[in-house]
mmCIF file of N, CA and C in Angstrom:
data_model
loop_
_atom_site.group_PDB
_atom_site.id
_atom_site.type_symbol
_atom_site.label_atom_id
_atom_site.label_comp_id
_atom_site.label_asym_id
_atom_site.label_seq_id
_atom_site.Cartn_x
_atom_site.Cartn_y
_atom_site.Cartn_z
ATOM 1 N N MET A 1 -23.105 32.291 -17.788
ATOM 2 C CA MET A 1 -22.595 31.617 -18.962
ATOM 3 C C MET A 1 -22.133 30.212 -18.559
ATOM 4 N N THR A 2 -22.477 29.239 -19.353
ATOM 5 C CA THR A 2 -22.068 27.861 -19.121
ATOM 6 C C THR A 2 -20.919 27.527 -20.058
ATOM 7 N N THR A 3 -19.819 27.029 -19.502
ATOM 8 C CA THR A 3 -18.667 26.669 -20.327
ATOM 9 C C THR A 3 -18.240 25.234 -20.019
ATOM 10 N N PRO A 4 -17.735 24.513 -21.021
ATOM 11 C CA PRO A 4 -17.236 23.156 -20.764
ATOM 12 C C PRO A 4 -16.091 23.200 -19.757
ATOM 13 N N ASN A 5 -16.015 22.174 -18.911
ATOM 14 C CA ASN A 5 -14.941 22.133 -17.923
ATOM 15 C C ASN A 5 -14.232 20.780 -17.859
ATOM 16 N N MET A 6 -14.559 19.887 -18.809
ATOM 17 C CA MET A 6 -13.869 18.604 -18.863
ATOM 18 C C MET A 6 -13.813 18.114 -20.302
ATOM 19 N N PHE A 7 -12.649 17.609 -20.678
ATOM 20 C CA PHE A 7 -12.462 16.973 -21.978
ATOM 21 C C PHE A 7 -12.222 15.492 -21.709
ATOM 22 N N ILE A 8 -13.019 14.629 -22.348
ATOM 23 C CA ILE A 8 -12.922 13.188 -22.134
ATOM 24 C C ILE A 8 -12.367 12.532 -23.392
ATOM 25 N N VAL A 9 -11.333 11.721 -23.215
ATOM 26 C CA VAL A 9 -10.720 10.982 -24.305
ATOM 27 C C VAL A 9 -11.071 9.507 -24.096
ATOM 28 N N TYR A 10 -11.727 8.898 -25.096
ATOM 29 C CA TYR A 10 -12.105 7.497 -24.995
ATOM 30 C C TYR A 10 -10.912 6.609 -25.338
ATOM 31 N N VAL A 11 -10.657 5.637 -24.463
ATOM 32 C CA VAL A 11 -9.500 4.762 -24.594
ATOM 33 C C VAL A 11 -9.899 3.315 -24.291
ATOM 34 N N ARG A 12 -9.062 2.373 -24.681
ATOM 35 C CA ARG A 12 -9.328 0.957 -24.384
ATOM 36 C C ARG A 12 -8.951 0.605 -22.948
ATOM 37 N N ASP A 13 -7.879 1.178 -22.434
ATOM 38 C CA ASP A 13 -7.363 0.849 -21.109
ATOM 39 C C ASP A 13 -7.062 2.160 -20.380
ATOM 40 N N ALA A 14 -7.924 2.523 -19.419
ATOM 41 C CA ALA A 14 -7.785 3.816 -18.737
ATOM 42 C C ALA A 14 -6.458 3.928 -17.998
ATOM 43 N N ALA A 15 -6.042 2.876 -17.310
ATOM 44 C CA ALA A 15 -4.792 2.947 -16.548
ATOM 45 C C ALA A 15 -3.590 3.153 -17.472
ATOM 46 N N ALA A 16 -3.542 2.418 -18.582
ATOM 47 C CA ALA A 16 -2.434 2.580 -19.531
ATOM 48 C C ALA A 16 -2.470 3.976 -20.154
ATOM 49 N N ALA A 17 -3.655 4.445 -20.516
ATOM 50 C CA ALA A 17 -3.773 5.784 -21.105
ATOM 51 C C ALA A 17 -3.360 6.854 -20.096
ATOM 52 N N ALA A 18 -3.732 6.673 -18.839
ATOM 53 C CA ALA A 18 -3.352 7.645 -17.811
ATOM 54 C C ALA A 18 -1.843 7.693 -17.641
ATOM 55 N N ARG A 19 -1.188 6.538 -17.712
ATOM 56 C CA ARG A 19 0.280 6.537 -17.643
ATOM 57 C C ARG A 19 0.866 7.303 -18.836
ATOM 58 N N PHE A 20 0.311 7.067 -20.037
ATOM 59 C CA PHE A 20 0.784 7.752 -21.243
ATOM 60 C C PHE A 20 0.619 9.270 -21.098
ATOM 61 N N TYR A 21 -0.596 9.721 -20.775
ATOM 62 C CA TYR A 21 -0.852 11.161 -20.665
ATOM 63 C C TYR A 21 -0.095 11.776 -19.492
ATOM 64 N N GLY A 22 -0.005 11.049 -18.382
ATOM 65 C CA GLY A 22 0.740 11.562 -17.239
ATOM 66 C C GLY A 22 2.201 11.792 -17.577
ATOM 67 N N ASP A 23 2.809 10.845 -18.306
ATOM 68 C CA ASP A 23 4.201 10.996 -18.723
ATOM 69 C C ASP A 23 4.345 12.091 -19.773
ATOM 70 N N LEU A 24 3.451 12.090 -20.755
ATOM 71 C CA LEU A 24 3.549 13.047 -21.850
ATOM 72 C C LEU A 24 3.426 14.491 -21.368
ATOM 73 N N PHE A 25 2.437 14.736 -20.497
ATOM 74 C CA PHE A 25 2.177 16.096 -20.025
ATOM 75 C C PHE A 25 2.767 16.381 -18.645
ATOM 76 N N GLU A 26 3.500 15.404 -18.104
ATOM 77 C CA GLU A 26 4.168 15.562 -16.805
ATOM 78 C C GLU A 26 3.182 16.016 -15.732
ATOM 79 N N MET A 27 2.129 15.191 -15.534
ATOM 80 C CA MET A 27 1.110 15.498 -14.535
ATOM 81 C C MET A 27 0.616 14.204 -13.898
ATOM 82 N N LYS A 28 -0.021 14.329 -12.752
ATOM 83 C CA LYS A 28 -0.544 13.183 -12.020
ATOM 84 C C LYS A 28 -2.070 13.267 -11.954
ATOM 85 N N PRO A 29 -2.741 12.128 -11.940
ATOM 86 C CA PRO A 29 -4.207 12.136 -11.842
ATOM 87 C C PRO A 29 -4.680 12.761 -10.531
ATOM 88 N N VAL A 30 -5.854 13.388 -10.588
ATOM 89 C CA VAL A 30 -6.484 13.932 -9.387
ATOM 90 C C VAL A 30 -7.695 13.092 -8.986
ATOM 91 N N PHE A 31 -8.136 12.196 -9.878
ATOM 92 C CA PHE A 31 -9.274 11.319 -9.599
ATOM 93 C C PHE A 31 -9.058 10.035 -10.374
ATOM 94 N N GLU A 32 -9.215 8.895 -9.678
ATOM 95 C CA GLU A 32 -8.987 7.610 -10.348
ATOM 96 C C GLU A 32 -10.032 6.582 -9.965
ATOM 97 N N THR A 33 -10.603 5.932 -10.970
ATOM 98 C CA THR A 33 -11.414 4.742 -10.814
ATOM 99 C C THR A 33 -10.859 3.751 -11.830
ATOM 100 N N PRO A 34 -11.310 2.498 -11.811
ATOM 101 C CA PRO A 34 -10.741 1.544 -12.773
ATOM 102 C C PRO A 34 -10.926 1.927 -14.245
ATOM 103 N N ARG A 35 -11.995 2.657 -14.595
ATOM 104 C CA ARG A 35 -12.245 2.960 -16.008
ATOM 105 C C ARG A 35 -12.255 4.447 -16.328
ATOM 106 N N PHE A 36 -12.067 5.317 -15.335
ATOM 107 C CA PHE A 36 -12.150 6.759 -15.537
ATOM 108 C C PHE A 36 -11.091 7.425 -14.673
ATOM 109 N N ILE A 37 -10.185 8.161 -15.316
ATOM 110 C CA ILE A 37 -9.090 8.822 -14.605
ATOM 111 C C ILE A 37 -8.999 10.262 -15.117
ATOM 112 N N ALA A 38 -8.957 11.213 -14.171
ATOM 113 C CA ALA A 38 -8.964 12.631 -14.542
ATOM 114 C C ALA A 38 -7.695 13.337 -14.072
ATOM 115 N N PHE A 39 -7.296 14.331 -14.855
ATOM 116 C CA PHE A 39 -6.148 15.189 -14.557
ATOM 117 C C PHE A 39 -6.634 16.628 -14.468
ATOM 118 N N ASP A 40 -6.087 17.394 -13.536
ATOM 119 C CA ASP A 40 -6.416 18.811 -13.406
ATOM 120 C C ASP A 40 -5.537 19.609 -14.361
ATOM 121 N N LEU A 41 -6.170 20.394 -15.225
ATOM 122 C CA LEU A 41 -5.436 21.237 -16.164
ATOM 123 C C LEU A 41 -5.315 22.672 -15.679
ATOM 124 N N GLY A 42 -5.912 22.972 -14.537
ATOM 125 C CA GLY A 42 -5.905 24.328 -14.003
ATOM 126 C C GLY A 42 -7.150 25.089 -14.421
ATOM 127 N N GLY A 43 -7.480 26.103 -13.669
ATOM 128 C CA GLY A 43 -8.626 26.945 -14.008
ATOM 129 C C GLY A 43 -9.957 26.205 -13.984
ATOM 130 N N GLY A 44 -10.048 25.120 -13.219
ATOM 131 C CA GLY A 44 -11.288 24.367 -13.148
ATOM 132 C C GLY A 44 -11.538 23.445 -14.336
ATOM 133 N N ILE A 45 -10.530 23.244 -15.177
ATOM 134 C CA ILE A 45 -10.659 22.397 -16.366
ATOM 135 C C ILE A 45 -9.947 21.071 -16.109
ATOM 136 N N GLN A 46 -10.556 19.965 -16.564
ATOM 137 C CA GLN A 46 -9.941 18.659 -16.421
ATOM 138 C C GLN A 46 -9.862 17.937 -17.759
ATOM 139 N N LEU A 47 -8.881 17.049 -17.848
ATOM 140 C CA LEU A 47 -8.742 16.099 -18.946
ATOM 141 C C LEU A 47 -8.953 14.729 -18.336
ATOM 142 N N ALA A 48 -9.829 13.931 -18.930
ATOM 143 C CA ALA A 48 -10.082 12.590 -18.405
ATOM 144 C C ALA A 48 -9.917 11.552 -19.504
ATOM 145 N N VAL A 49 -9.486 10.366 -19.101
ATOM 146 C CA VAL A 49 -9.468 9.211 -20.000
ATOM 147 C C VAL A 49 -10.525 8.250 -19.475
ATOM 148 N N TRP A 50 -11.290 7.653 -20.391
ATOM 149 C CA TRP A 50 -12.411 6.815 -19.996
ATOM 150 C C TRP A 50 -12.454 5.576 -20.886
ATOM 151 N N SER A 51 -12.451 4.425 -20.256
ATOM 152 C CA SER A 51 -12.452 3.183 -21.029
ATOM 153 C C SER A 51 -13.805 2.491 -21.055
ATOM 154 N N GLY A 52 -14.815 3.131 -20.548
ATOM 155 C CA GLY A 52 -16.129 2.495 -20.579
ATOM 156 C C GLY A 52 -17.235 3.520 -20.591
ATOM 157 N N ALA A 53 -18.349 3.126 -21.125
ATOM 158 C CA ALA A 53 -19.514 3.995 -21.165
ATOM 159 C C ALA A 53 -20.729 3.152 -20.820
ATOM 160 N N ASP A 54 -21.776 3.794 -20.449
ATOM 161 C CA ASP A 54 -23.036 3.115 -20.153
ATOM 162 C C ASP A 54 -23.451 2.291 -21.365
ATOM 163 N N GLU A 55 -23.873 1.050 -21.147
ATOM 164 C CA GLU A 55 -24.246 0.199 -22.279
ATOM 165 C C GLU A 55 -25.462 0.726 -23.036
ATOM 166 N N ASN A 56 -26.191 1.670 -22.451
ATOM 167 C CA ASN A 56 -27.342 2.265 -23.134
ATOM 168 C C ASN A 56 -26.927 3.390 -24.081
ATOM 169 N N PHE A 57 -25.663 3.781 -24.019
ATOM 170 C CA PHE A 57 -25.158 4.858 -24.864
ATOM 171 C C PHE A 57 -24.404 4.255 -26.036
ATOM 172 N N SER A 58 -24.826 4.602 -27.233
ATOM 173 C CA SER A 58 -24.145 4.086 -28.418
ATOM 174 C C SER A 58 -23.975 5.219 -29.416
ATOM 175 N N PHE A 59 -22.747 5.404 -29.864
ATOM 176 C CA PHE A 59 -22.463 6.433 -30.860
ATOM 177 C C PHE A 59 -21.571 5.823 -31.919
ATOM 178 N N THR A 60 -22.002 5.846 -33.163
ATOM 179 C CA THR A 60 -21.237 5.204 -34.226
ATOM 180 C C THR A 60 -20.566 6.192 -35.169
ATOM 181 N N GLY A 61 -20.709 7.482 -34.896
ATOM 182 C CA GLY A 61 -20.090 8.484 -35.760
ATOM 183 C C GLY A 61 -18.582 8.517 -35.602
ATOM 184 N N PRO A 62 -17.901 9.171 -36.523
ATOM 185 C CA PRO A 62 -16.437 9.259 -36.440
ATOM 186 C C PRO A 62 -16.003 10.190 -35.312
ATOM 187 N N ARG A 63 -14.851 9.933 -34.766
ATOM 188 C CA ARG A 63 -14.259 10.845 -33.785
ATOM 189 C C ARG A 63 -13.387 11.814 -34.565
ATOM 190 N N THR A 64 -13.644 13.084 -34.395
ATOM 191 C CA THR A 64 -12.952 14.070 -35.230
ATOM 192 C C THR A 64 -12.278 15.167 -34.419
ATOM 193 N N SER A 65 -11.968 14.917 -33.172
ATOM 194 C CA SER A 65 -11.353 15.957 -32.355
ATOM 195 C C SER A 65 -9.886 15.630 -32.090
ATOM 196 N N GLU A 66 -9.186 16.603 -31.533
ATOM 197 C CA GLU A 66 -7.820 16.390 -31.097
ATOM 198 C C GLU A 66 -7.557 17.305 -29.918
ATOM 199 N N LEU A 67 -6.674 16.896 -29.046
ATOM 200 C CA LEU A 67 -6.216 17.756 -27.971
ATOM 201 C C LEU A 67 -5.144 18.660 -28.546
ATOM 202 N N CYS A 68 -4.992 19.842 -27.975
ATOM 203 C CA CYS A 68 -3.937 20.740 -28.444
ATOM 204 C C CYS A 68 -3.171 21.282 -27.249
ATOM 205 N N LEU A 69 -1.863 21.190 -27.341
ATOM 206 C CA LEU A 69 -0.965 21.793 -26.370
ATOM 207 C C LEU A 69 -0.378 23.028 -27.040
ATOM 208 N N ALA A 70 -0.761 24.211 -26.566
ATOM 209 C CA ALA A 70 -0.269 25.467 -27.139
ATOM 210 C C ALA A 70 0.934 25.934 -26.320
ATOM 211 N N LEU A 71 2.063 26.078 -27.004
ATOM 212 C CA LEU A 71 3.325 26.401 -26.335
ATOM 213 C C LEU A 71 3.879 27.755 -26.752
ATOM 214 N N PRO A 72 4.530 28.447 -25.814
ATOM 215 C CA PRO A 72 5.266 29.654 -26.177
ATOM 216 C C PRO A 72 6.612 29.260 -26.774
ATOM 217 N N GLY A 73 7.338 30.218 -27.286
ATOM 218 C CA GLY A 73 8.698 29.950 -27.746
ATOM 219 C C GLY A 73 8.880 29.907 -29.238
ATOM 220 N N GLY A 74 7.821 30.161 -29.990
ATOM 221 C CA GLY A 74 7.948 30.204 -31.440
ATOM 222 C C GLY A 74 8.304 28.860 -32.048
ATOM 223 N N PRO A 75 8.705 28.873 -33.322
ATOM 224 C CA PRO A 75 9.017 27.632 -34.035
ATOM 225 C C PRO A 75 10.098 26.788 -33.353
ATOM 226 N N GLU A 76 11.098 27.439 -32.757
ATOM 227 C CA GLU A 76 12.157 26.693 -32.085
ATOM 228 C C GLU A 76 11.606 25.912 -30.901
ATOM 229 N N GLY A 77 10.682 26.527 -30.159
ATOM 230 C CA GLY A 77 10.063 25.848 -29.026
ATOM 231 C C GLY A 77 9.256 24.637 -29.455
ATOM 232 N N ILE A 78 8.549 24.759 -30.575
ATOM 233 C CA ILE A 78 7.767 23.634 -31.112
ATOM 234 C C ILE A 78 8.705 22.515 -31.533
ATOM 235 N N ASP A 79 9.768 22.850 -32.260
ATOM 236 C CA ASP A 79 10.725 21.841 -32.709
ATOM 237 C C ASP A 79 11.416 21.157 -31.525
ATOM 238 N N ASN A 80 11.757 21.923 -30.489
ATOM 239 C CA ASN A 80 12.381 21.340 -29.302
ATOM 240 C C ASN A 80 11.431 20.369 -28.607
ATOM 241 N N HIS A 81 10.152 20.741 -28.523
ATOM 242 C CA HIS A 81 9.167 19.861 -27.886
ATOM 243 C C HIS A 81 8.974 18.595 -28.722
ATOM 244 N N PHE A 82 9.009 18.727 -30.025
ATOM 245 C CA PHE A 82 8.905 17.561 -30.906
ATOM 246 C C PHE A 82 10.030 16.573 -30.592
ATOM 247 N N ARG A 83 11.257 17.067 -30.516
ATOM 248 C CA ARG A 83 12.394 16.187 -30.233
ATOM 249 C C ARG A 83 12.249 15.513 -28.861
ATOM 250 N N LYS A 84 11.741 16.249 -27.887
ATOM 251 C CA LYS A 84 11.517 15.699 -26.552
ATOM 252 C C LYS A 84 10.527 14.539 -26.613
ATOM 253 N N TRP A 85 9.440 14.711 -27.368
ATOM 254 C CA TRP A 85 8.436 13.648 -27.461
ATOM 255 C C TRP A 85 8.926 12.483 -28.319
ATOM 256 N N VAL A 86 9.729 12.765 -29.345
ATOM 257 C CA VAL A 86 10.332 11.675 -30.125
ATOM 258 C C VAL A 86 11.179 10.807 -29.195
ATOM 259 N N ASP A 87 11.942 11.428 -28.304
ATOM 260 C CA ASP A 87 12.769 10.689 -27.349
ATOM 261 C C ASP A 87 11.930 9.827 -26.416
ATOM 262 N N LYS A 88 10.663 10.214 -26.181
ATOM 263 C CA LYS A 88 9.759 9.420 -25.350
ATOM 264 C C LYS A 88 9.156 8.250 -26.137
ATOM 265 N N GLY A 89 9.349 8.241 -27.459
ATOM 266 C CA GLY A 89 8.826 7.153 -28.275
ATOM 267 C C GLY A 89 7.373 7.322 -28.687
ATOM 268 N N VAL A 90 6.885 8.549 -28.677
ATOM 269 C CA VAL A 90 5.494 8.825 -29.042
ATOM 270 C C VAL A 90 5.271 8.544 -30.531
ATOM 271 N N ASP A 91 4.082 8.067 -30.876
ATOM 272 C CA ASP A 91 3.714 7.784 -32.271
ATOM 273 C C ASP A 91 3.517 9.109 -33.018
ATOM 274 N N ILE A 92 4.381 9.406 -33.964
ATOM 275 C CA ILE A 92 4.332 10.654 -34.722
ATOM 276 C C ILE A 92 3.373 10.499 -35.898
ATOM 277 N N VAL A 93 2.392 11.405 -35.978
ATOM 278 C CA VAL A 93 1.434 11.422 -37.084
ATOM 279 C C VAL A 93 1.894 12.417 -38.148
ATOM 280 N N ALA A 94 2.341 13.590 -37.713
ATOM 281 C CA ALA A 94 2.839 14.614 -38.636
ATOM 282 C C ALA A 94 4.023 15.315 -37.984
ATOM 283 N N GLU A 95 5.169 15.254 -38.638
ATOM 284 C CA GLU A 95 6.360 15.946 -38.134
ATOM 285 C C GLU A 95 6.133 17.455 -38.215
ATOM 286 N N PRO A 96 6.952 18.252 -37.523
ATOM 287 C CA PRO A 96 6.751 19.700 -37.528
ATOM 288 C C PRO A 96 6.665 20.285 -38.940
ATOM 289 N N TYR A 97 5.694 21.154 -39.113
ATOM 290 C CA TYR A 97 5.505 21.861 -40.373
ATOM 291 C C TYR A 97 4.852 23.203 -40.073
ATOM 292 N N ASP A 98 4.874 24.100 -41.035
ATOM 293 C CA ASP A 98 4.293 25.429 -40.857
ATOM 294 C C ASP A 98 2.868 25.446 -41.388
ATOM 295 N N GLU A 99 1.954 25.866 -40.522
ATOM 296 C CA GLU A 99 0.530 25.969 -40.843
ATOM 297 C C GLU A 99 0.147 27.446 -40.754
ATOM 298 N N VAL A 100 -1.072 27.796 -41.121
ATOM 299 C CA VAL A 100 -1.499 29.202 -41.110
ATOM 300 C C VAL A 100 -1.388 29.826 -39.719
ATOM 301 N N PHE A 101 -1.474 29.019 -38.664
ATOM 302 C CA PHE A 101 -1.386 29.531 -37.293
ATOM 303 C C PHE A 101 0.017 29.391 -36.708
ATOM 304 N N GLY A 102 0.962 28.849 -37.480
ATOM 305 C CA GLY A 102 2.339 28.717 -37.015
ATOM 306 C C GLY A 102 2.844 27.290 -37.078
ATOM 307 N N ARG A 103 4.000 27.068 -36.496
ATOM 308 C CA ARG A 103 4.659 25.762 -36.482
ATOM 309 C C ARG A 103 3.821 24.781 -35.658
ATOM 310 N N THR A 104 3.695 23.550 -36.136
ATOM 311 C CA THR A 104 2.858 22.565 -35.460
ATOM 312 C C THR A 104 3.323 21.153 -35.777
ATOM 313 N N PHE A 105 2.933 20.202 -34.945
ATOM 314 C CA PHE A 105 3.094 18.780 -35.240
ATOM 315 C C PHE A 105 1.984 18.018 -34.538
ATOM 316 N N VAL A 106 1.791 16.754 -34.948
ATOM 317 C CA VAL A 106 0.704 15.938 -34.403
ATOM 318 C C VAL A 106 1.252 14.569 -34.032
ATOM 319 N N VAL A 107 0.838 14.089 -32.853
ATOM 320 C CA VAL A 107 1.163 12.738 -32.403
ATOM 321 C C VAL A 107 -0.145 12.020 -32.082
ATOM 322 N N ALA A 108 -0.051 10.731 -31.803
ATOM 323 C CA ALA A 108 -1.225 9.952 -31.431
ATOM 324 C C ALA A 108 -0.955 9.215 -30.137
ATOM 325 N N ASP A 109 -2.003 9.070 -29.324
ATOM 326 C CA ASP A 109 -1.881 8.236 -28.128
ATOM 327 C C ASP A 109 -1.992 6.771 -28.550
ATOM 328 N N PRO A 110 -1.841 5.824 -27.648
ATOM 329 C CA PRO A 110 -1.894 4.414 -28.032
ATOM 330 C C PRO A 110 -3.218 3.974 -28.656
ATOM 331 N N ASP A 111 -4.288 4.742 -28.459
ATOM 332 C CA ASP A 111 -5.592 4.419 -29.050
ATOM 333 C C ASP A 111 -5.847 5.163 -30.355
ATOM 334 N N GLY A 112 -4.882 5.951 -30.804
ATOM 335 C CA GLY A 112 -5.029 6.685 -32.043
ATOM 336 C C GLY A 112 -5.632 8.069 -31.887
ATOM 337 N N ASN A 113 -5.925 8.502 -30.660
ATOM 338 C CA ASN A 113 -6.435 9.857 -30.441
ATOM 339 C C ASN A 113 -5.316 10.857 -30.731
ATOM 340 N N LEU A 114 -5.661 11.946 -31.411
ATOM 341 C CA LEU A 114 -4.657 12.900 -31.870
ATOM 342 C C LEU A 114 -4.346 13.965 -30.818
ATOM 343 N N ILE A 115 -3.070 14.348 -30.770
ATOM 344 C CA ILE A 115 -2.598 15.414 -29.906
ATOM 345 C C ILE A 115 -1.742 16.337 -30.768
ATOM 346 N N ARG A 116 -2.148 17.591 -30.857
ATOM 347 C CA ARG A 116 -1.420 18.594 -31.648
ATOM 348 C C ARG A 116 -0.638 19.500 -30.723
ATOM 349 N N VAL A 117 0.555 19.853 -31.132
ATOM 350 C CA VAL A 117 1.343 20.880 -30.467
ATOM 351 C C VAL A 117 1.422 22.043 -31.433
ATOM 352 N N ALA A 118 1.102 23.237 -30.927
ATOM 353 C CA ALA A 118 1.049 24.441 -31.759
ATOM 354 C C ALA A 118 1.473 25.641 -30.912
ATOM 355 N N PRO A 119 1.739 26.767 -31.551
ATOM 356 C CA PRO A 119 2.130 27.948 -30.785
ATOM 357 C C PRO A 119 0.942 28.586 -30.078
ATOM 358 N N VAL A 120 1.242 29.289 -29.001
ATOM 359 C CA VAL A 120 0.221 30.070 -28.306
ATOM 360 C C VAL A 120 -0.285 31.139 -29.266
ATOM 361 N N ASP A 121 -1.593 31.324 -29.318
ATOM 362 C CA ASP A 121 -2.167 32.380 -30.182
ATOM 363 C C ASP A 121 -1.830 33.745 -29.649
#
């Protein structure tokens, strides 16, 4: 079986984005180049920020994905994490609210990429 093992987030400035994600998720890069920086998420999975692509590659469709941080602790844990990220000055897209899968909120990175916090399934 073939499974994805890397999630790439397109950004304008890889170094700035890596600082943002490193601070937000309290992790350090495991691979760094000037335009591509990767973080180990465990289990052979990586998150990377990339500020450049091959000039032969062009995609004009909308970006419709978001990263999700699934946390234990129920609604109180989600609300506590929200307050922690507010204290970091993160751009809030949606304050905590109850969705069909539980308590959730959404923030954006400096490039507008969405990050959702939700309960563990």
